[in-house]
Amino acid sequence: MTGAPSDRAGRWAANGLRVVGWLAVNALAALGLIASLAVVLGNFSLTGTLLQLANLAAHFVIASPQRQTQFAQLLLAIWAAGFVGVGFFRRASLLDGLEYERANP
């Protein structure tokens, strides 16, 4: 048997919010991985990290539009790989949080 329409709508809304939250956490964790790479490039110091980022920004500004596009695509690919990797390891939390329709006894 199926539940009342309001029960189904509630489950859909709850599941939708859980999925949106799961996606947001994955996106932020992937950005955190990119930030961690910047810290590694800066030898794990704030000064070194900021110097490396300033150097990267200076080179980015004088680069041709084609090279800027290539860099943006590389950054997007790194973020996407991080997103997929984090999502892979967090897949159980998504499946555990979803509500499924249960048969009424």
PDB file of C-alpha atoms in Angstrom:
ATOM      1  CA  MET A   1       0.000   0.000   0.000  1.00  0.00           C
ATOM      2  CA  THR A   2       1.139   3.512  -0.589  1.00  0.00           C
ATOM      3  CA  GLY A   3       1.006   6.305   1.951  1.00  0.00           C
ATOM      4  CA  ALA A   4      -1.109   9.413   1.774  1.00  0.00           C
ATOM      5  CA  PRO A   5      -0.093  11.980  -0.862  1.00  0.00           C
ATOM      6  CA  SER A   6       1.093  14.360   1.867  1.00  0.00           C
ATOM      7  CA  ASP A   7       3.367  11.613   3.245  1.00  0.00           C
ATOM      8  CA  ARG A   8       4.872  11.016  -0.176  1.00  0.00           C
ATOM      9  CA  ALA A   9       5.355  14.748  -0.760  1.00  0.00           C
ATOM     10  CA  GLY A  10       7.038  15.042   2.629  1.00  0.00           C
ATOM     11  CA  ARG A  11       9.396  12.185   1.828  1.00  0.00           C
ATOM     12  CA  TRP A  12      10.215  13.742  -1.554  1.00  0.00           C
ATOM     13  CA  ALA A  13      10.914  17.113   0.081  1.00  0.00           C
ATOM     14  CA  ALA A  14      13.041  15.586   2.833  1.00  0.00           C
ATOM     15  CA  ASN A  15      15.007  13.483   0.368  1.00  0.00           C
ATOM     16  CA  GLY A  16      15.491  16.476  -1.918  1.00  0.00           C
ATOM     17  CA  LEU A  17      16.884  18.574   0.920  1.00  0.00           C
ATOM     18  CA  ARG A  18      19.190  15.753   1.986  1.00  0.00           C
ATOM     19  CA  VAL A  19      20.526  15.358  -1.557  1.00  0.00           C
ATOM     20  CA  VAL A  20      21.083  19.112  -1.903  1.00  0.00           C
ATOM     21  CA  GLY A  21      22.939  19.149   1.413  1.00  0.00           C
ATOM     22  CA  TRP A  22      25.031  16.142   0.411  1.00  0.00           C
ATOM     23  CA  LEU A  23      25.955  17.804  -2.881  1.00  0.00           C
ATOM     24  CA  ALA A  24      26.850  21.059  -1.111  1.00  0.00           C
ATOM     25  CA  VAL A  25      29.142  19.285   1.345  1.00  0.00           C
ATOM     26  CA  ASN A  26      30.852  17.440  -1.511  1.00  0.00           C
ATOM     27  CA  ALA A  27      31.348  20.680  -3.458  1.00  0.00           C
ATOM     28  CA  LEU A  28      32.846  22.453  -0.438  1.00  0.00           C
ATOM     29  CA  ALA A  29      35.098  19.497   0.372  1.00  0.00           C
ATOM     30  CA  ALA A  30      36.380  19.509  -3.223  1.00  0.00           C
ATOM     31  CA  LEU A  31      37.160  23.234  -2.882  1.00  0.00           C
ATOM     32  CA  GLY A  32      38.948  22.423   0.355  1.00  0.00           C
ATOM     33  CA  LEU A  33      41.108  19.917  -1.500  1.00  0.00           C
ATOM     34  CA  ILE A  34      42.116  22.639  -3.966  1.00  0.00           C
ATOM     35  CA  ALA A  35      42.915  24.972  -1.062  1.00  0.00           C
ATOM     36  CA  SER A  36      45.006  22.195   0.486  1.00  0.00           C
ATOM     37  CA  LEU A  37      46.962  21.888  -2.752  1.00  0.00           C
ATOM     38  CA  ALA A  38      47.692  25.619  -2.588  1.00  0.00           C
ATOM     39  CA  VAL A  39      48.978  25.223   0.969  1.00  0.00           C
ATOM     40  CA  VAL A  40      51.186  22.331  -0.139  1.00  0.00           C
ATOM     41  CA  LEU A  41      52.617  24.500  -2.941  1.00  0.00           C
ATOM     42  CA  GLY A  42      53.410  27.153  -0.313  1.00  0.00           C
ATOM     43  CA  ASN A  43      55.405  24.715   1.830  1.00  0.00           C
ATOM     44  CA  PHE A  44      52.696  24.574   4.509  1.00  0.00           C
ATOM     45  CA  SER A  45      53.160  28.215   5.506  1.00  0.00           C
ATOM     46  CA  LEU A  46      50.835  31.157   5.093  1.00  0.00           C
ATOM     47  CA  THR A  47      53.566  33.365   3.657  1.00  0.00           C
ATOM     48  CA  GLY A  48      54.635  30.744   1.138  1.00  0.00           C
ATOM     49  CA  THR A  49      51.045  30.033   0.132  1.00  0.00           C
ATOM     50  CA  LEU A  50      50.263  33.700  -0.434  1.00  0.00           C
ATOM     51  CA  LEU A  51      53.474  34.187  -2.418  1.00  0.00           C
ATOM     52  CA  GLN A  52      52.647  31.207  -4.639  1.00  0.00           C
ATOM     53  CA  LEU A  53      49.093  32.455  -5.186  1.00  0.00           C
ATOM     54  CA  ALA A  54      50.380  35.960  -6.026  1.00  0.00           C
ATOM     55  CA  ASN A  55      52.827  34.453  -8.505  1.00  0.00           C
ATOM     56  CA  LEU A  56      50.049  32.377 -10.060  1.00  0.00           C
ATOM     57  CA  ALA A  57      47.770  35.402 -10.292  1.00  0.00           C
ATOM     58  CA  ALA A  58      50.498  37.511 -11.923  1.00  0.00           C
ATOM     59  CA  HIS A  59      51.123  34.849 -14.548  1.00  0.00           C
ATOM     60  CA  PHE A  60      47.396  34.359 -15.101  1.00  0.00           C
ATOM     61  CA  VAL A  61      46.829  38.066 -15.801  1.00  0.00           C
ATOM     62  CA  ILE A  62      49.532  38.294 -18.486  1.00  0.00           C
ATOM     63  CA  ALA A  63      48.607  34.986 -20.121  1.00  0.00           C
ATOM     64  CA  SER A  64      46.703  34.867 -23.393  1.00  0.00           C
ATOM     65  CA  PRO A  65      42.949  34.266 -23.250  1.00  0.00           C
ATOM     66  CA  GLN A  66      43.484  30.764 -24.651  1.00  0.00           C
ATOM     67  CA  ARG A  67      45.912  29.893 -21.841  1.00  0.00           C
ATOM     68  CA  GLN A  68      43.552  31.406 -19.257  1.00  0.00           C
ATOM     69  CA  THR A  69      40.768  29.183 -20.596  1.00  0.00           C
ATOM     70  CA  GLN A  70      43.043  26.142 -20.403  1.00  0.00           C
ATOM     71  CA  PHE A  71      43.886  26.976 -16.789  1.00  0.00           C
ATOM     72  CA  ALA A  72      40.205  27.405 -15.931  1.00  0.00           C
ATOM     73  CA  GLN A  73      39.437  24.032 -17.527  1.00  0.00           C
ATOM     74  CA  LEU A  74      42.272  22.405 -15.580  1.00  0.00           C
ATOM     75  CA  LEU A  75      40.997  23.904 -12.339  1.00  0.00           C
ATOM     76  CA  LEU A  76      37.476  22.691 -13.141  1.00  0.00           C
ATOM     77  CA  ALA A  77      38.788  19.189 -13.891  1.00  0.00           C
ATOM     78  CA  ILE A  78      40.666  19.107 -10.571  1.00  0.00           C
ATOM     79  CA  TRP A  79      37.536  20.263  -8.743  1.00  0.00           C
ATOM     80  CA  ALA A  80      35.375  17.680 -10.557  1.00  0.00           C
ATOM     81  CA  ALA A  81      37.804  14.884  -9.714  1.00  0.00           C
ATOM     82  CA  GLY A  82      37.746  15.973  -6.077  1.00  0.00           C
ATOM     83  CA  PHE A  83      33.942  16.138  -6.115  1.00  0.00           C
ATOM     84  CA  VAL A  84      33.655  12.623  -7.550  1.00  0.00           C
ATOM     85  CA  GLY A  85      36.270  11.285  -5.127  1.00  0.00           C
ATOM     86  CA  VAL A  86      34.593  12.800  -2.080  1.00  0.00           C
ATOM     87  CA  GLY A  87      31.192  11.662  -3.347  1.00  0.00           C
ATOM     88  CA  PHE A  88      32.486   8.117  -3.758  1.00  0.00           C
ATOM     89  CA  PHE A  89      33.626   7.963  -0.149  1.00  0.00           C
ATOM     90  CA  ARG A  90      30.454   9.658   1.133  1.00  0.00           C
ATOM     91  CA  ARG A  91      27.954   7.603  -0.888  1.00  0.00           C
ATOM     92  CA  ALA A  92      26.876   5.537   2.126  1.00  0.00           C
ATOM     93  CA  SER A  93      25.850   8.655   4.050  1.00  0.00           C
ATOM     94  CA  LEU A  94      23.544   9.656   1.205  1.00  0.00           C
ATOM     95  CA  LEU A  95      21.910   6.241   0.963  1.00  0.00           C
ATOM     96  CA  ASP A  96      21.513   5.933   4.751  1.00  0.00           C
ATOM     97  CA  GLY A  97      19.780   9.314   4.977  1.00  0.00           C
ATOM     98  CA  LEU A  98      17.165   8.755   2.282  1.00  0.00           C
ATOM     99  CA  GLU A  99      13.658   7.816   3.336  1.00  0.00           C
ATOM    100  CA  TYR A 100      11.969   5.026   1.433  1.00  0.00           C
ATOM    101  CA  GLU A 101       8.281   4.258   1.254  1.00  0.00           C
ATOM    102  CA  ARG A 102       7.424   1.500   3.675  1.00  0.00           C
ATOM    103  CA  ALA A 103       4.481  -0.847   3.479  1.00  0.00           C
ATOM    104  CA  ASN A 104       1.869  -0.293   6.173  1.00  0.00           C
ATOM    105  CA  PRO A 105       1.432  -3.462   8.274  1.00  0.00           C
TER     106      PRO A 105
END
